[in-house]
Amino acid sequence: PEQVAAALLQALTPPFQISGHELTIRASIGISLFPDPAADYTNLLQQADSAMYAAKQSGRHRIVRYNRQIGQALQEKSQITSDLKGAMARREISLHYQPEFDRANQHLVRFEALARWNHPLLGNIPPTKFISAAEESGLITELGKYLLELACVDAVNWQQKTGHSIPVAVNISFLQLRTDGFVEMVLDTLKRTGLPAASLELEMTESVMLGEFEHCREVLTSLRAFGVKLALDDFGTGYSSLCYLPELPFDRLKIDRSFLQKANQDRSGETLIEAVISIAHRLNLSVVVKGIETSRELEFICSLGADQVQGYFLGRPGPDPCSVIAKHSSAVQPSTRTGHKDKTSQYQPHGLHVAKT
Ligand code: C2E
Ligand code: MG
């Protein structure tokens, strides 16, 4: 079967002339066999389909034969999907909060809410897995609403307990943004939980901008008008188009760790970060660099003029934001802090403090 599939791919490789246009097709092929491993016709189609998705995921224009690993991944995914609804009801899905800091005055400026699912059988499932399962199954609207509500309730709680109005940033799937009534759902959640709009920030990736640009712009513009802040997450890792940036009401860009890694390897990575920061500033956007793991990376990013910073070096995601606020609100002078052990850094992450309200 691989030979037949290879001949099919080969036949599809040359460009097609259609209505005067030259079109190129990329195909991904999945193979499964009857009677082994597929026991019946339905099974055969399911297996071939998942092998085809594996071919797509591994770079497209490929042939993949169904195997046990693909089967296990498929089974896990369908279990995740079928358990997701009950998991919300049983409160198995919760949020952890990762702090973000201002580069110049070192204030704690917000917490990013990151979803966690402790599955009774599968253990901790990474959010990338269950968020994509929710997106594919259509459950993302319900899950997104559940997580937004949880984040708003938690934020009201830490604001009341500590007296510091630290905002919360919630990740939003691009599919949620396209759902009818999204703006109303956000406003209703704010009203019911009592969180001020100014304390809510929504983060979304560039995939939001793919298709339905006008609709997304309208949704974002009305959220912004109500005082909700907006961040473009993972800027530069997807289908970045600089053209849309000035047309959308974002407040900040978040730059992914992959830029840092590239900057660690060669000079072009550094140039790229500098360029993104400079463009963002010209468009009145602030820049958060995330994924900072060492004091060296922190110093480097600060020297390039990033506005805010986030990463394991400064604080891991955790379930108890109040203790993070308490830790950073201590009025210790920077010069007297003995925070972290790396003597090469002048930066004192343990001395970062909380923005006054
Ligand atoms: P993200 O929004 O880019 O979140 C940052 C991810 O990087 C988090 O992974 C965080 O734990 C991790 N991270 C933070 N600091 C460091 C660091 O210094 N080094 C490294 N290597 N990683 C760091 P996590 O929690 O596994 O989340 C992964 C992704 O899942 C998120 O990426 C976001 O896209 C999605 N996600 C998480 N929670 C939610 C949610 O509530 N709703 C939606 N729609 N998506 C979510
Ligand atoms: Mg994020």
Short mmCIF file of C-alpha atoms and ligand atoms in Angstrom, two decimals:
data_model
loop_
_atom_site.label_atom_id
_atom_site.label_comp_id
_atom_site.label_asym_id
_atom_site.label_seq_id
_atom_site.Cartn_x
_atom_site.Cartn_y
_atom_site.Cartn_z
CA PRO A 1 0.00 0.00 0.00
CA GLU A 2 2.89 2.40 0.61
CA GLN A 3 3.88 2.10 -3.05
CA VAL A 4 0.37 2.96 -4.23
CA ALA A 5 0.25 5.89 -1.79
CA ALA A 6 3.66 7.12 -2.97
CA ALA A 7 2.44 6.97 -6.60
CA LEU A 8 -0.63 9.03 -5.59
CA LEU A 9 1.55 11.66 -3.90
CA GLN A 10 3.80 11.74 -6.95
CA ALA A 11 0.80 12.21 -9.27
CA LEU A 12 -0.40 15.14 -7.17
CA THR A 13 2.97 16.91 -7.04
CA PRO A 14 3.01 18.82 -10.38
CA PRO A 15 1.01 22.09 -10.30
CA PHE A 16 -2.53 22.04 -11.74
CA GLN A 17 -3.73 24.65 -14.24
CA ILE A 18 -7.22 25.74 -13.20
CA SER A 19 -8.99 28.71 -14.84
CA GLY A 20 -5.66 30.21 -15.81
CA HIS A 21 -4.20 29.81 -12.30
CA GLU A 22 -1.43 27.48 -11.30
CA LEU A 23 -2.46 25.60 -8.15
CA THR A 24 -0.32 23.27 -6.06
CA ILE A 25 -1.81 20.52 -3.93
CA ARG A 26 -0.23 18.96 -0.86
CA ALA A 27 -1.70 15.64 0.21
CA SER A 28 -1.39 13.63 3.42
CA ILE A 29 -2.18 9.93 3.28
CA GLY A 30 -3.11 7.55 6.09
CA ILE A 31 -3.07 3.79 5.66
CA SER A 32 -4.76 1.05 7.63
CA LEU A 33 -5.34 -2.61 6.74
CA PHE A 34 -8.25 -5.08 7.14
CA PRO A 35 -8.49 -7.50 8.95
CA ASP A 36 -5.43 -6.60 10.95
CA PRO A 37 -5.24 -4.12 12.71
CA ALA A 38 -8.75 -2.94 11.69
CA ALA A 39 -11.45 -5.42 12.69
CA ASP A 40 -14.27 -3.95 10.60
CA TYR A 41 -15.09 -1.31 8.04
CA THR A 42 -15.82 1.52 10.52
CA ASN A 43 -12.62 0.74 12.38
CA LEU A 44 -10.66 0.72 9.13
CA LEU A 45 -11.87 4.21 8.23
CA GLN A 46 -11.21 5.56 11.75
CA GLN A 47 -7.67 4.19 11.76
CA ALA A 48 -6.89 5.46 8.26
CA ASP A 49 -8.28 8.84 9.29
CA SER A 50 -6.11 9.09 12.41
CA ALA A 51 -3.05 7.94 10.43
CA MET A 52 -3.86 10.72 7.94
CA TYR A 53 -3.96 13.28 10.81
CA ALA A 54 -0.63 11.93 12.06
CA ALA A 55 0.74 12.50 8.53
CA LYS A 56 -0.53 16.08 8.62
CA GLN A 57 0.95 16.71 12.04
CA SER A 58 4.34 15.37 11.04
CA GLY A 59 4.71 17.95 8.29
CA ARG A 60 2.12 17.14 5.56
CA HIS A 61 2.69 15.62 2.12
CA ARG A 62 3.53 12.37 3.83
CA ILE A 63 2.32 8.81 4.13
CA VAL A 64 1.72 7.30 7.57
CA ARG A 65 0.61 3.75 8.29
CA TYR A 66 -1.61 3.28 11.35
CA ASN A 67 0.27 1.84 14.33
CA ARG A 68 -0.29 1.16 18.01
CA GLN A 69 1.08 4.55 19.12
CA ILE A 70 -1.38 6.38 16.89
CA GLY A 71 -4.10 4.13 18.28
CA GLN A 72 -3.17 4.95 21.88
CA ALA A 73 -3.11 8.68 21.15
CA LEU A 74 -6.51 8.37 19.52
CA GLN A 75 -7.92 6.45 22.46
CA GLU A 76 -6.50 8.94 24.93
CA LYS A 77 -7.96 11.81 22.97
CA SER A 78 -11.41 10.26 22.84
CA GLN A 79 -11.25 9.57 26.59
CA ILE A 80 -10.20 13.16 27.24
CA THR A 81 -13.06 14.42 25.10
CA SER A 82 -15.69 12.21 26.69
CA ASP A 83 -14.50 13.00 30.26
CA LEU A 84 -14.19 16.73 29.76
CA LYS A 85 -17.79 17.64 30.51
CA GLY A 86 -17.93 15.64 33.72
CA ALA A 87 -14.53 17.04 34.74
CA MET A 88 -15.95 20.55 34.81
CA ALA A 89 -18.91 19.42 36.90
CA ARG A 90 -16.60 17.55 39.31
CA ARG A 91 -14.29 20.57 39.50
CA GLU A 92 -11.28 18.51 38.40
CA ILE A 93 -10.16 21.38 36.17
CA SER A 94 -8.65 24.29 38.05
CA LEU A 95 -6.39 27.25 37.38
CA HIS A 96 -2.83 27.95 38.36
CA TYR A 97 -1.48 31.48 38.25
CA GLN A 98 1.88 32.64 36.93
CA PRO A 99 3.12 36.13 37.88
CA GLU A 100 4.31 38.73 35.37
CA PHE A 101 6.56 41.61 36.37
CA ASP A 102 7.32 45.11 35.17
CA ARG A 103 10.86 45.32 33.91
CA ALA A 104 11.52 48.93 34.99
CA ASN A 105 10.06 49.11 38.51
CA GLN A 106 9.89 45.34 39.16
CA HIS A 107 6.25 45.46 40.24
CA LEU A 108 4.07 42.39 40.04
CA VAL A 109 1.68 43.50 37.29
CA ARG A 110 -0.69 40.56 36.69
CA PHE A 111 -1.22 36.83 36.98
CA GLU A 112 -1.75 34.68 33.92
CA ALA A 113 -4.36 31.96 34.51
CA LEU A 114 -3.24 28.54 33.24
CA ALA A 115 -5.65 25.63 33.19
CA ARG A 116 -4.80 22.38 35.02
CA TRP A 117 -6.69 19.09 34.86
CA ASN A 118 -5.97 16.38 37.37
CA HIS A 119 -7.66 13.36 35.75
CA PRO A 120 -8.44 10.50 38.19
CA LEU A 121 -6.97 7.88 35.79
CA LEU A 122 -4.70 9.75 33.39
CA GLY A 123 -3.12 12.04 36.01
CA ASN A 124 -2.19 15.60 35.07
CA ILE A 125 -3.20 16.32 31.49
CA PRO A 126 -1.37 19.25 29.88
CA PRO A 127 -3.67 22.11 28.84
CA THR A 128 -2.40 21.96 25.26
CA LYS A 129 -3.98 18.49 25.04
CA PHE A 130 -7.36 19.11 26.61
CA ILE A 131 -7.80 22.59 25.15
CA SER A 132 -7.30 21.24 21.64
CA ALA A 133 -9.65 18.31 22.41
CA ALA A 134 -12.22 20.85 23.60
CA GLU A 135 -11.72 22.89 20.44
CA GLU A 136 -12.18 19.88 18.19
CA SER A 137 -15.25 18.61 20.04
CA GLY A 138 -16.97 21.99 20.33
CA LEU A 139 -16.75 21.95 24.14
CA ILE A 140 -14.41 24.92 24.15
CA THR A 141 -17.26 27.43 24.52
CA GLU A 142 -18.40 25.77 27.73
CA LEU A 143 -14.87 25.15 29.02
CA GLY A 144 -13.79 28.71 28.19
CA LYS A 145 -16.79 30.12 30.07
CA TYR A 146 -16.05 27.88 33.05
CA LEU A 147 -12.38 28.94 33.15
CA LEU A 148 -13.18 32.62 32.74
CA GLU A 149 -15.61 32.49 35.63
CA LEU A 150 -13.10 30.62 37.79
CA ALA A 151 -10.39 33.20 37.03
CA CYS A 152 -12.67 36.14 37.80
CA VAL A 153 -13.82 34.60 41.11
CA ASP A 154 -10.19 33.89 42.09
CA ALA A 155 -9.08 37.41 41.13
CA VAL A 156 -11.84 39.02 43.21
CA ASN A 157 -10.73 36.77 46.04
CA TRP A 158 -7.03 37.73 45.93
CA GLN A 159 -7.88 41.41 45.48
CA GLN A 160 -10.12 41.36 48.56
CA LYS A 161 -7.73 39.30 50.66
CA THR A 162 -4.58 41.26 49.88
CA GLY A 163 -5.90 44.73 49.08
CA HIS A 164 -3.92 44.78 45.83
CA SER A 165 -5.87 45.01 42.59
CA ILE A 166 -3.59 42.76 40.58
CA PRO A 167 -5.38 41.90 37.29
CA VAL A 168 -5.81 38.42 35.86
CA ALA A 169 -4.98 37.47 32.25
CA VAL A 170 -7.09 34.66 30.80
CA ASN A 171 -6.16 32.69 27.68
CA ILE A 172 -8.95 32.63 25.11
CA SER A 173 -9.24 30.18 22.26
CA PHE A 174 -9.80 31.68 18.84
CA LEU A 175 -12.96 29.56 18.52
CA GLN A 176 -14.45 31.22 21.59
CA LEU A 177 -13.97 34.64 20.07
CA ARG A 178 -16.00 33.57 17.06
CA THR A 179 -18.89 32.29 19.16
CA ASP A 180 -22.04 34.40 19.07
CA GLY A 181 -22.54 36.33 22.28
CA PHE A 182 -18.90 36.20 23.41
CA VAL A 183 -18.78 39.88 24.46
CA GLU A 184 -22.05 39.51 26.39
CA MET A 185 -20.72 36.38 28.10
CA VAL A 186 -17.56 38.22 29.25
CA LEU A 187 -19.53 41.22 30.52
CA ASP A 188 -22.03 38.99 32.27
CA THR A 189 -19.21 37.07 33.98
CA LEU A 190 -17.64 40.32 35.17
CA LYS A 191 -20.98 41.48 36.52
CA ARG A 192 -21.79 38.25 38.31
CA THR A 193 -18.36 37.85 39.88
CA GLY A 194 -17.88 41.54 40.69
CA LEU A 195 -14.47 41.80 39.00
CA PRO A 196 -13.90 45.27 37.48
CA ALA A 197 -13.31 45.16 33.70
CA ALA A 198 -9.96 46.90 34.23
CA SER A 199 -8.80 43.83 36.20
CA LEU A 200 -9.40 41.44 33.30
CA GLU A 201 -7.04 40.88 30.42
CA LEU A 202 -7.68 38.43 27.59
CA GLU A 203 -4.83 36.71 25.75
CA MET A 204 -5.24 35.15 22.35
CA THR A 205 -2.96 33.83 19.66
CA GLU A 206 -2.65 35.04 16.10
CA SER A 207 -4.86 32.22 14.83
CA VAL A 208 -7.71 34.50 15.96
CA MET A 209 -6.93 36.62 12.96
CA LEU A 210 -7.23 33.81 10.43
CA GLY A 211 -10.54 34.33 8.64
CA GLU A 212 -13.39 36.42 10.03
CA PHE A 213 -11.05 39.36 10.58
CA GLU A 214 -13.84 41.95 10.60
CA HIS A 215 -15.89 39.99 13.14
CA CYS A 216 -12.87 39.56 15.42
CA ARG A 217 -12.05 43.24 15.16
CA GLU A 218 -15.59 44.18 16.19
CA VAL A 219 -15.53 41.79 19.16
CA LEU A 220 -12.14 43.01 20.34
CA THR A 221 -13.07 46.66 19.88
CA SER A 222 -16.20 46.33 22.01
CA LEU A 223 -14.34 44.44 24.75
CA ARG A 224 -11.70 47.15 24.76
CA ALA A 225 -14.40 49.84 24.96
CA PHE A 226 -15.68 48.21 28.16
CA GLY A 227 -12.20 48.45 29.65
CA VAL A 228 -10.99 44.86 29.18
CA LYS A 229 -7.30 44.73 28.16
CA LEU A 230 -6.13 42.59 25.26
CA ALA A 231 -2.88 40.78 24.56
CA LEU A 232 -1.66 39.03 21.44
CA ASP A 233 0.02 35.84 22.65
CA ASP A 234 2.90 33.98 20.99
CA PHE A 235 3.50 36.87 18.64
CA GLY A 236 5.77 35.89 15.79
CA THR A 237 5.39 32.14 16.03
CA GLY A 238 2.39 31.68 13.73
CA TYR A 239 1.19 33.40 10.63
CA SER A 240 2.31 36.86 11.73
CA SER A 241 1.13 39.60 9.53
CA LEU A 242 2.22 43.06 10.53
CA CYS A 243 -0.61 44.61 8.48
CA TYR A 244 -3.36 43.68 10.92
CA LEU A 245 -1.57 44.83 14.06
CA PRO A 246 -2.36 48.57 13.82
CA GLU A 247 -5.98 47.73 13.04
CA LEU A 248 -6.64 45.73 16.19
CA PRO A 249 -7.02 47.22 19.68
CA PHE A 250 -4.32 45.20 21.45
CA ASP A 251 -2.54 46.59 24.51
CA ARG A 252 0.43 44.27 24.48
CA LEU A 253 2.30 41.58 22.62
CA LYS A 254 3.70 38.49 24.27
CA ILE A 255 6.87 37.12 22.76
CA ASP A 256 7.42 33.41 22.97
CA ARG A 257 10.38 31.60 24.53
CA SER A 258 11.38 30.31 21.08
CA PHE A 259 12.69 33.83 20.29
CA LEU A 260 14.88 33.70 23.37
CA GLN A 261 16.19 30.30 22.37
CA LYS A 262 17.00 31.59 18.93
CA ALA A 263 18.72 34.63 20.44
CA ASN A 264 20.83 32.26 22.55
CA GLN A 265 22.00 30.59 19.34
CA ASP A 266 22.82 33.47 17.04
CA ARG A 267 22.80 37.22 16.56
CA SER A 268 19.82 37.14 14.18
CA GLY A 269 17.57 36.00 17.04
CA GLU A 270 18.57 39.07 19.05
CA THR A 271 17.92 41.33 16.07
CA LEU A 272 14.48 39.78 15.69
CA ILE A 273 13.52 40.49 19.31
CA GLU A 274 14.83 44.06 19.05
CA ALA A 275 12.83 44.58 15.85
CA VAL A 276 9.60 43.23 17.38
CA ILE A 277 10.02 45.41 20.48
CA SER A 278 10.69 48.46 18.36
CA ILE A 279 7.64 47.88 16.10
CA ALA A 280 5.43 47.22 19.12
CA HIS A 281 6.53 50.45 20.80
CA ARG A 282 5.87 52.44 17.68
CA LEU A 283 2.36 51.03 17.67
CA ASN A 284 1.97 51.93 21.37
CA LEU A 285 1.93 48.30 22.45
CA SER A 286 3.88 47.05 25.40
CA VAL A 287 5.93 43.87 25.13
CA VAL A 288 5.99 40.95 27.54
CA VAL A 289 8.73 38.39 27.06
CA LYS A 290 7.77 35.02 28.46
CA GLY A 291 9.64 31.84 29.20
CA ILE A 292 12.57 33.44 31.05
CA GLU A 293 14.42 30.62 32.76
CA THR A 294 17.76 32.11 33.83
CA SER A 295 19.17 35.36 35.22
CA ARG A 296 21.23 35.67 32.05
CA GLU A 297 18.10 35.56 29.88
CA LEU A 298 16.43 38.10 32.14
CA GLU A 299 19.30 40.56 31.90
CA PHE A 300 19.55 40.09 28.19
CA ILE A 301 15.82 40.72 27.67
CA CYS A 302 15.88 43.75 29.95
CA SER A 303 18.77 45.19 27.97
CA LEU A 304 16.70 44.91 24.79
CA GLY A 305 13.91 47.04 26.30
CA ALA A 306 11.09 44.55 26.97
CA ASP A 307 8.43 46.15 29.18
CA GLN A 308 7.38 43.13 31.19
CA VAL A 309 8.79 39.70 31.96
CA GLN A 310 7.48 36.25 32.85
CA GLY A 311 9.06 32.85 33.29
CA TYR A 312 10.11 30.06 35.64
CA PHE A 313 13.07 32.16 36.84
CA LEU A 314 10.68 34.81 38.15
CA GLY A 315 7.86 32.55 39.29
CA ARG A 316 6.27 29.27 38.23
CA PRO A 317 2.52 28.86 37.80
CA GLY A 318 1.00 27.95 41.16
CA PRO A 319 -2.35 27.52 42.91
CA ASP A 320 -1.89 30.25 45.52
CA PRO A 321 -1.53 33.80 44.11
CA CYS A 322 -2.13 35.35 47.55
CA SER A 323 1.15 33.97 48.87
CA VAL A 324 2.96 35.30 45.78
CA ILE A 325 1.44 38.75 46.38
CA ALA A 326 2.42 38.58 50.06
CA LYS A 327 5.97 37.59 49.16
CA HIS A 328 6.41 40.45 46.72
CA SER A 329 4.70 43.12 48.74
CA SER A 330 7.37 43.09 51.46
CA ALA A 331 9.04 46.49 51.51
CA VAL A 332 12.62 45.25 51.28
CA GLN A 333 15.08 47.64 49.65
CA PRO A 334 16.71 46.19 46.50
CA SER A 335 20.22 46.83 47.80
CA THR A 336 19.63 44.80 50.97
CA ARG A 337 18.03 41.80 49.30
CA THR A 338 19.93 38.59 49.13
CA GLY A 339 17.32 36.86 46.98
CA HIS A 340 18.80 34.59 44.36
CA LYS A 341 22.14 32.88 44.22
CA ASP A 342 23.37 33.86 40.76
CA LYS A 343 25.96 36.54 41.48
CA THR A 344 26.25 37.49 37.79
CA SER A 345 22.84 39.14 37.82
CA GLN A 346 22.06 42.58 39.22
CA TYR A 347 18.36 41.77 38.96
CA GLN A 348 16.68 40.64 42.18
CA PRO A 349 13.58 38.66 41.31
CA HIS A 350 12.77 37.80 44.91
CA GLY A 351 12.67 41.48 45.70
CA LEU A 352 10.04 42.26 43.07
CA HIS A 353 7.09 43.91 44.68
CA VAL A 354 3.43 44.49 44.12
CA ALA A 355 1.98 47.49 42.31
CA LYS A 356 0.12 49.70 44.81
CA THR A 357 -3.60 50.09 44.24
P1 C2E B 1 0.74 30.08 26.93
O1 C2E B 1 -0.46 30.96 27.03
O2 C2E B 1 1.83 30.49 26.04
O3 C2E B 1 1.28 29.88 28.42
C1 C2E B 1 2.63 29.80 28.75
C2 C2E B 1 3.09 28.38 28.93
O4 C2E B 1 4.50 28.37 29.16
C3 C2E B 1 2.48 27.70 30.14
O5 C2E B 1 2.38 26.31 29.82
C4 C2E B 1 3.53 27.92 31.22
O6 C2E B 1 3.47 26.99 32.27
C5 C2E B 1 4.79 27.76 30.40
N1 C2E B 1 5.93 28.51 30.98
C6 C2E B 1 5.92 29.55 31.82
N2 C2E B 1 7.17 29.97 32.11
C7 C2E B 1 8.02 29.15 31.44
C8 C2E B 1 9.45 29.06 31.34
O7 C2E B 1 10.20 29.82 31.93
N3 C2E B 1 9.94 28.09 30.52
C9 C2E B 1 9.13 27.22 29.83
N4 C2E B 1 9.72 26.29 29.07
N5 C2E B 1 7.77 27.28 29.90
C10 C2E B 1 7.23 28.23 30.69
P2 C2E B 1 1.07 25.50 30.12
O8 C2E B 1 0.47 25.89 31.44
O9 C2E B 1 1.38 24.07 29.89
O10 C2E B 1 0.07 26.02 29.00
C11 C2E B 1 0.32 25.75 27.66
C12 C2E B 1 -0.64 26.47 26.77
O11 C2E B 1 -1.99 25.96 26.95
C13 C2E B 1 -0.76 27.96 27.06
O12 C2E B 1 0.32 28.61 26.45
C14 C2E B 1 -2.11 28.28 26.42
O13 C2E B 1 -1.96 28.43 25.03
C15 C2E B 1 -2.89 27.01 26.69
N6 C2E B 1 -3.74 27.25 27.87
C16 C2E B 1 -3.43 27.11 29.18
N7 C2E B 1 -4.49 27.45 29.94
C17 C2E B 1 -5.47 27.84 29.09
C18 C2E B 1 -6.82 28.31 29.25
O14 C2E B 1 -7.33 28.51 30.37
N8 C2E B 1 -7.54 28.58 28.11
C19 C2E B 1 -7.01 28.42 26.86
N9 C2E B 1 -7.77 28.71 25.78
N10 C2E B 1 -5.75 28.00 26.66
C20 C2E B 1 -4.99 27.71 27.76
MG MG B 2 -0.85 32.95 27.40
#
